[in-house]
Short mmCIF file of C-alpha atoms and ligand atoms in Angstrom, two decimals:
data_model
loop_
_atom_site.label_atom_id
_atom_site.label_comp_id
_atom_site.label_asym_id
_atom_site.label_seq_id
_atom_site.Cartn_x
_atom_site.Cartn_y
_atom_site.Cartn_z
CA MET R 1 -3.65 -26.84 -20.97
CA ALA R 2 -3.69 -25.14 -24.15
CA ASP R 3 -4.37 -27.38 -27.23
CA LEU R 4 -1.57 -27.33 -29.98
CA ALA R 5 -4.21 -28.08 -32.44
CA LEU R 6 -5.69 -24.89 -31.68
CA ARG R 7 -2.37 -22.96 -31.75
CA LEU R 8 -2.87 -19.43 -33.18
CA PRO R 9 -1.08 -19.06 -36.69
CA ASP R 10 0.69 -15.75 -35.48
CA ASN R 11 2.61 -17.17 -32.66
CA VAL R 12 6.31 -17.05 -33.49
CA PRO R 13 7.75 -20.60 -33.89
CA GLY R 14 9.07 -22.20 -30.62
CA ASP R 15 8.10 -23.58 -27.29
CA PHE R 16 5.34 -21.30 -26.00
CA PHE R 17 2.09 -20.71 -27.88
CA VAL R 18 -1.39 -19.19 -27.22
CA ASP R 19 -4.42 -21.09 -28.62
CA SER R 20 -7.74 -19.75 -30.08
CA THR R 21 -9.33 -20.18 -26.59
CA CYS R 22 -7.77 -16.99 -25.47
CA ILE R 23 -10.36 -14.22 -24.40
CA ASP R 24 -7.83 -11.31 -24.86
CA CYS R 25 -7.95 -10.51 -21.14
CA ASP R 26 -4.76 -8.89 -21.35
CA ALA R 27 -3.14 -10.82 -18.38
CA CYS R 28 -0.32 -12.37 -19.93
CA ARG R 29 0.71 -9.04 -21.54
CA GLN R 30 0.99 -7.35 -18.31
CA ILE R 31 2.65 -10.32 -16.61
CA ALA R 32 5.35 -11.16 -19.33
CA PRO R 33 5.32 -8.22 -21.91
CA GLU R 34 8.56 -9.40 -23.18
CA THR R 35 6.88 -12.66 -24.48
CA PHE R 36 3.30 -11.95 -25.05
CA SER R 37 1.67 -9.20 -27.44
CA GLU R 38 -1.78 -8.24 -28.67
CA ASP R 39 -2.82 -9.47 -32.04
CA GLY R 40 -6.49 -8.47 -32.91
CA ASP R 41 -8.83 -10.17 -30.50
CA TYR R 42 -6.12 -12.50 -29.30
CA SER R 43 -2.75 -12.62 -27.44
CA VAL R 44 0.24 -14.43 -29.19
CA VAL R 45 3.83 -14.94 -28.45
CA TYR R 46 6.02 -12.56 -30.33
CA HIS R 47 9.09 -13.30 -28.61
CA GLN R 48 10.08 -16.72 -27.12
CA PRO R 49 11.51 -16.40 -23.74
CA GLN R 50 15.31 -16.41 -23.90
CA SER R 51 16.49 -16.17 -20.15
CA GLN R 52 15.40 -18.14 -17.05
CA GLU R 53 13.63 -14.89 -15.95
CA GLU R 54 11.70 -14.46 -19.15
CA THR R 55 10.66 -18.12 -19.09
CA ARG R 56 9.61 -17.88 -15.30
CA ARG R 57 7.49 -14.77 -16.25
CA ALA R 58 5.82 -16.74 -19.34
CA LEU R 59 5.01 -19.63 -16.85
CA MET R 60 3.52 -17.15 -14.50
CA ALA R 61 1.11 -15.92 -17.42
CA LEU R 62 0.46 -19.55 -18.15
CA VAL R 63 -0.70 -19.99 -14.46
CA ALA R 64 -2.65 -16.80 -14.34
CA CYS R 65 -4.32 -17.19 -17.64
CA PRO R 66 -8.10 -17.63 -16.99
CA THR R 67 -8.79 -19.96 -19.91
CA ALA R 68 -5.68 -22.13 -19.94
CA SER R 69 -4.94 -20.75 -23.56
CA ILE R 70 -1.18 -20.73 -23.04
CA GLY R 71 0.94 -24.01 -23.57
CA THR R 72 4.36 -24.99 -24.06
CA ARG R 73 5.86 -27.93 -26.30
CA GLU R 74 8.49 -28.66 -23.98
CA HIS R 75 8.14 -29.77 -20.40
CA HIS R 76 8.54 -27.13 -17.50
CA ASP R 77 8.28 -27.48 -13.95
CA ALA R 78 4.82 -26.01 -13.26
CA HIS R 79 5.86 -24.89 -9.68
CA VAL R 80 7.97 -22.09 -11.40
CA GLY R 81 4.81 -20.19 -12.27
CA ILE R 82 2.56 -21.40 -9.40
CA ASP R 83 4.81 -20.63 -6.54
CA ALA R 84 5.19 -17.03 -7.74
CA PHE R 85 1.83 -16.22 -6.60
CA PRO R 86 0.70 -14.19 -4.54
CA LEU R 87 3.04 -11.87 -6.22
CA PRO R 88 4.20 -8.97 -4.16
CA ILE R 89 3.39 -5.45 -5.43
CA ALA R 90 4.54 -3.20 -2.91
CA ASP R 91 4.45 -3.27 1.01
CA ASN R 92 1.98 -5.79 2.33
CA VAL R 93 -0.09 -5.96 -1.00
CA TYR R 94 -0.04 -8.76 -3.45
CA PHE R 95 -1.61 -9.85 -6.69
CA CYS R 96 -3.27 -13.18 -6.65
CA GLY R 97 -2.77 -14.35 -10.34
CA PHE R 98 -4.85 -17.35 -10.91
CA THR R 99 -7.51 -15.30 -12.60
CA ALA R 100 -11.07 -16.79 -13.30
CA GLU R 101 -12.94 -16.89 -16.72
CA SER R 102 -16.23 -16.16 -15.22
CA SER R 103 -14.58 -12.64 -14.03
CA PHE R 104 -13.01 -12.26 -17.65
CA GLY R 105 -9.66 -12.52 -16.15
CA ALA R 106 -10.21 -9.70 -13.60
CA TRP R 107 -7.21 -9.26 -11.21
CA SER R 108 -7.58 -9.88 -7.47
CA TYR R 109 -5.39 -8.61 -4.73
CA LEU R 110 -4.59 -9.75 -1.12
CA ILE R 111 -3.46 -7.44 1.73
CA VAL R 112 -1.56 -9.27 4.35
CA ARG R 113 -1.93 -7.98 7.98
CA PRO R 114 -1.59 -9.12 11.42
CA SER R 115 -4.82 -10.20 13.14
CA ASP R 116 -4.62 -7.43 15.64
CA GLU R 117 -4.54 -4.98 12.60
CA GLY R 118 -7.68 -6.49 11.14
CA GLY R 119 -6.17 -9.46 9.42
CA ASN R 120 -5.96 -10.16 5.68
CA VAL R 121 -8.24 -9.05 2.95
CA LEU R 122 -8.93 -10.40 -0.32
CA ILE R 123 -10.15 -7.91 -2.90
CA ASP R 124 -12.29 -9.50 -5.58
CA SER R 125 -11.99 -13.11 -6.19
CA PRO R 126 -9.22 -15.03 -8.00
CA ARG R 127 -10.06 -18.71 -9.09
CA PHE R 128 -10.41 -21.13 -6.31
CA ALA R 129 -7.15 -23.14 -7.32
CA THR R 130 -5.76 -25.59 -4.61
CA GLN R 131 -2.34 -24.24 -5.14
CA LEU R 132 -3.31 -20.69 -4.54
CA VAL R 133 -5.65 -21.52 -1.51
CA LYS R 134 -2.72 -23.22 0.22
CA ARG R 135 -0.45 -20.47 -0.29
CA ILE R 136 -3.17 -17.93 1.00
CA GLU R 137 -3.61 -20.23 3.91
CA ALA R 138 -0.15 -20.20 4.85
CA MET R 139 0.11 -16.43 4.61
CA GLY R 140 -2.55 -16.20 7.11
CA GLY R 141 -5.82 -16.73 5.36
CA VAL R 142 -8.56 -14.59 4.66
CA ARG R 143 -10.57 -12.43 7.37
CA THR R 144 -12.22 -10.24 5.15
CA MET R 145 -13.34 -10.55 1.27
CA PHE R 146 -14.10 -7.13 -0.53
CA LEU R 147 -16.14 -7.44 -3.70
CA THR R 148 -15.91 -4.31 -5.68
CA HIS R 149 -18.99 -5.27 -7.96
CA ARG R 150 -20.69 -8.00 -9.40
CA ASP R 151 -18.73 -8.80 -12.40
CA ASP R 152 -15.62 -9.62 -10.57
CA ILE R 153 -16.94 -12.09 -7.77
CA ALA R 154 -15.96 -15.53 -9.50
CA ASP R 155 -15.24 -18.01 -6.82
CA HIS R 156 -16.10 -15.81 -3.58
CA ALA R 157 -18.54 -18.33 -2.26
CA ARG R 158 -15.96 -21.17 -2.11
CA PHE R 159 -13.38 -18.80 -0.38
CA ALA R 160 -15.81 -17.61 2.14
CA GLU R 161 -16.54 -21.15 2.98
CA LYS R 162 -13.06 -22.14 3.07
CA PHE R 163 -11.73 -19.18 5.16
CA ARG R 164 -14.99 -18.29 6.90
CA CYS R 165 -14.39 -14.82 5.94
CA GLU R 166 -16.79 -11.67 5.81
CA ARG R 167 -17.57 -10.71 2.69
CA ILE R 168 -18.34 -6.96 2.10
CA MET R 169 -20.27 -5.57 -0.94
CA HIS R 170 -22.91 -3.06 -1.87
CA ALA R 171 -26.43 -3.93 -1.87
CA ASP R 172 -27.04 -2.20 -5.25
CA ASP R 173 -24.99 -4.96 -7.03
CA GLY R 174 -26.85 -7.82 -5.61
CA ALA R 175 -25.08 -8.56 -2.31
CA ALA R 176 -28.08 -9.98 -0.62
CA ARG R 177 -28.56 -12.42 -3.65
CA PHE R 178 -24.85 -13.56 -3.53
CA GLY R 179 -25.13 -14.11 0.36
CA VAL R 180 -22.72 -11.64 1.26
CA GLU R 181 -22.42 -11.15 5.07
CA ARG R 182 -21.70 -7.24 5.39
CA ILE R 183 -23.66 -5.38 2.91
CA LEU R 184 -23.20 -1.54 2.08
CA HIS R 185 -26.06 0.70 1.36
CA GLY R 186 -26.34 4.26 0.06
CA SER R 187 -23.65 6.66 -1.43
CA GLY R 188 -21.58 7.52 1.66
CA ALA R 189 -17.87 6.26 2.28
CA VAL R 190 -17.88 3.74 4.83
CA GLU R 191 -15.00 3.10 7.21
CA ILE R 192 -14.39 -0.69 7.12
CA ASP R 193 -11.53 -0.33 10.13
CA ARG R 194 -8.66 2.48 10.51
CA ASP R 195 -7.09 1.60 7.47
CA LEU R 196 -9.86 0.68 4.89
CA ILE R 197 -12.59 2.99 3.33
CA ALA R 198 -15.05 1.58 1.12
CA ILE R 199 -16.24 4.22 -1.40
CA PRO R 200 -19.29 3.71 -3.53
CA VAL R 201 -18.59 4.68 -7.20
CA PRO R 202 -21.96 3.82 -9.11
CA GLY R 203 -21.30 4.13 -12.89
CA HIS R 204 -19.78 0.76 -14.33
CA THR R 205 -22.49 -0.87 -12.23
CA ARG R 206 -24.97 0.65 -9.93
CA GLY R 207 -23.35 -0.78 -6.91
CA HIS R 208 -19.54 -0.45 -7.88
CA THR R 209 -17.43 0.31 -4.57
CA VAL R 210 -13.65 0.94 -4.60
CA LEU R 211 -11.46 0.22 -1.52
CA LEU R 212 -8.66 2.61 -0.30
CA TYR R 213 -6.08 1.10 1.89
CA GLN R 214 -3.88 3.39 4.14
CA LYS R 215 -4.73 6.45 1.75
CA LYS R 216 -1.84 4.81 -0.51
CA PHE R 217 -3.64 1.99 -2.50
CA LEU R 218 -6.76 2.14 -4.35
CA PHE R 219 -8.45 -1.12 -5.36
CA SER R 220 -10.44 0.19 -8.26
CA GLY R 221 -12.44 -2.74 -9.73
CA ASP R 222 -13.67 -1.80 -13.18
CA HIS R 223 -14.26 1.84 -12.10
CA LEU R 224 -10.77 3.32 -12.82
CA ALA R 225 -7.53 1.90 -14.44
CA TRP R 226 -4.23 3.22 -16.17
CA SER R 227 -3.94 3.36 -19.97
CA PRO R 228 -0.35 2.95 -21.13
CA LYS R 229 -1.57 4.15 -24.62
CA ARG R 230 -3.16 7.34 -23.29
CA ASN R 231 -0.36 7.69 -20.40
CA THR R 232 -3.12 8.51 -17.89
CA LEU R 233 -6.04 7.26 -15.99
CA ILE R 234 -9.05 6.26 -17.73
CA ALA R 235 -12.57 4.70 -17.27
CA PHE R 236 -14.07 2.03 -19.70
CA ARG R 237 -16.92 4.09 -21.77
CA SER R 238 -17.75 0.94 -23.76
CA ALA R 239 -18.08 -1.31 -20.71
CA CYS R 240 -20.24 0.99 -18.71
CA TRP R 241 -23.33 -0.99 -17.71
CA TYR R 242 -25.13 1.48 -15.46
CA SER R 243 -24.63 5.16 -16.17
CA TRP R 244 -21.72 7.31 -17.76
CA PRO R 245 -23.02 10.49 -16.23
CA GLU R 246 -23.09 8.92 -12.58
CA GLN R 247 -19.69 7.47 -13.39
CA ILE R 248 -18.40 10.81 -14.02
CA LYS R 249 -20.01 12.16 -10.87
CA SER R 250 -18.24 9.28 -8.76
CA MET R 251 -14.75 10.03 -10.53
CA GLU R 252 -15.15 13.66 -9.47
CA ARG R 253 -15.93 12.56 -5.73
CA LEU R 254 -12.67 10.40 -5.80
CA LEU R 255 -10.83 13.72 -6.26
CA ASP R 256 -11.26 14.45 -2.53
CA TYR R 257 -9.14 11.15 -1.77
CA ASP R 258 -5.36 10.64 -1.83
CA PHE R 259 -3.66 7.57 -3.21
CA GLU R 260 -0.35 6.46 -4.88
CA TRP R 261 -1.50 3.27 -6.34
CA VAL R 262 -4.46 2.34 -8.78
CA LEU R 263 -4.93 -1.61 -8.57
CA PRO R 264 -7.67 -2.39 -11.04
CA GLY R 265 -9.55 -5.65 -12.13
CA HIS R 266 -9.31 -4.81 -15.68
CA GLY R 267 -6.77 -2.37 -17.36
CA ARG R 268 -3.16 -1.55 -16.17
CA ILE R 269 -1.75 -0.87 -12.63
CA HIS R 270 -0.30 2.48 -12.07
CA HIS R 271 2.12 4.01 -9.29
CA ASP R 272 2.74 7.70 -9.04
CA SER R 273 2.99 10.30 -6.22
CA ARG R 274 -0.16 11.65 -4.81
CA ASP R 275 -0.02 14.83 -6.56
CA GLU R 276 0.58 13.30 -9.93
CA MET R 277 -2.24 10.84 -9.31
CA HIS R 278 -4.47 13.66 -8.28
CA ARG R 279 -3.58 15.56 -11.58
CA HIS R 280 -4.30 12.33 -13.71
CA LEU R 281 -7.73 12.00 -12.18
CA GLU R 282 -8.53 15.35 -13.22
CA HIS R 283 -7.50 14.85 -16.68
CA CYS R 284 -9.33 11.54 -16.52
CA VAL R 285 -12.84 13.69 -15.23
CA ASP R 286 -12.19 16.22 -18.23
CA TRP R 287 -11.73 13.40 -20.68
CA MET R 288 -14.89 11.53 -19.47
CA LYS R 289 -16.96 14.50 -20.28
CA THR R 290 -15.87 14.53 -23.68
CA ARG R 291 -17.01 11.07 -24.26
S1 LIG K 301 -3.89 -14.41 -20.27
FE1 LIG K 301 -4.92 -16.04 -21.66
S2 LIG K 301 -6.88 -15.33 -21.95
FE2 LIG K 301 -5.80 -13.50 -21.34
S3 LIG K 301 -4.95 -12.72 -23.12
FE3 LIG K 301 -3.35 -14.14 -22.32
S4 LIG K 301 -3.72 -15.98 -23.51
FE4 LIG K 301 -5.46 -14.67 -23.64
#
């Protein structure tokens, strides 16, 4: 729980506040943009929740925060925030909330499918929080855990132990060292099952891989995200740990695939038509070549 003694001075007066342990991961601003805003290297409360729905969203942000940096002066039923996760995004795809500090608040996702269609897939690792684990268990558990890259694996080992799921990760990001059960090699795309394609996209890290589901949802890790400021798709030049030229080539190869959703670890989610998404991706490649 956040510490009132560490309350940032730029929070507006009132119930909700952010303290100085905030790592500026952006999760609260995405979940409750009517309450939280950016303020230098932190988030702050710029508008206290007024309605029941605004309070619910602020409590969801409190639960999702990786560093427990959001607090309240008044008592609230924590389950209002807790029970919102996993949060439906579209079709059978959910956002897990409960981000982990070790992944710098990266977002993880759950695909819910019947057993005979391949079972549930957890993409990257949320925090291993009892409340979330119980909810995922009630939704059918986890058959497969897909790890896009080494930065966002958080509590993968605990999820693997709990659900006895098969983890999938690329060899070039240390999959063997992490004890991953199914290790991907090389630069070619791999059909995991009839609806899932793993696409290696070296750049951000050497072994970064994205996951395409039903040619509709692209789980893009830290390779690709939406920028509301630029109003298009972007990559993170300042957070490219392996090779920017390789990341540009990987981005060009993604042009061969159709998708409507970009679901990143960091950065914003975006939904658009396949044609518009393709156009944004072309812009992204052109822009990357100027960086
Ligand atoms: S979710 Fe927590 S760590 Fe992330 S920006 Fe908000 S207050 Fe800071």
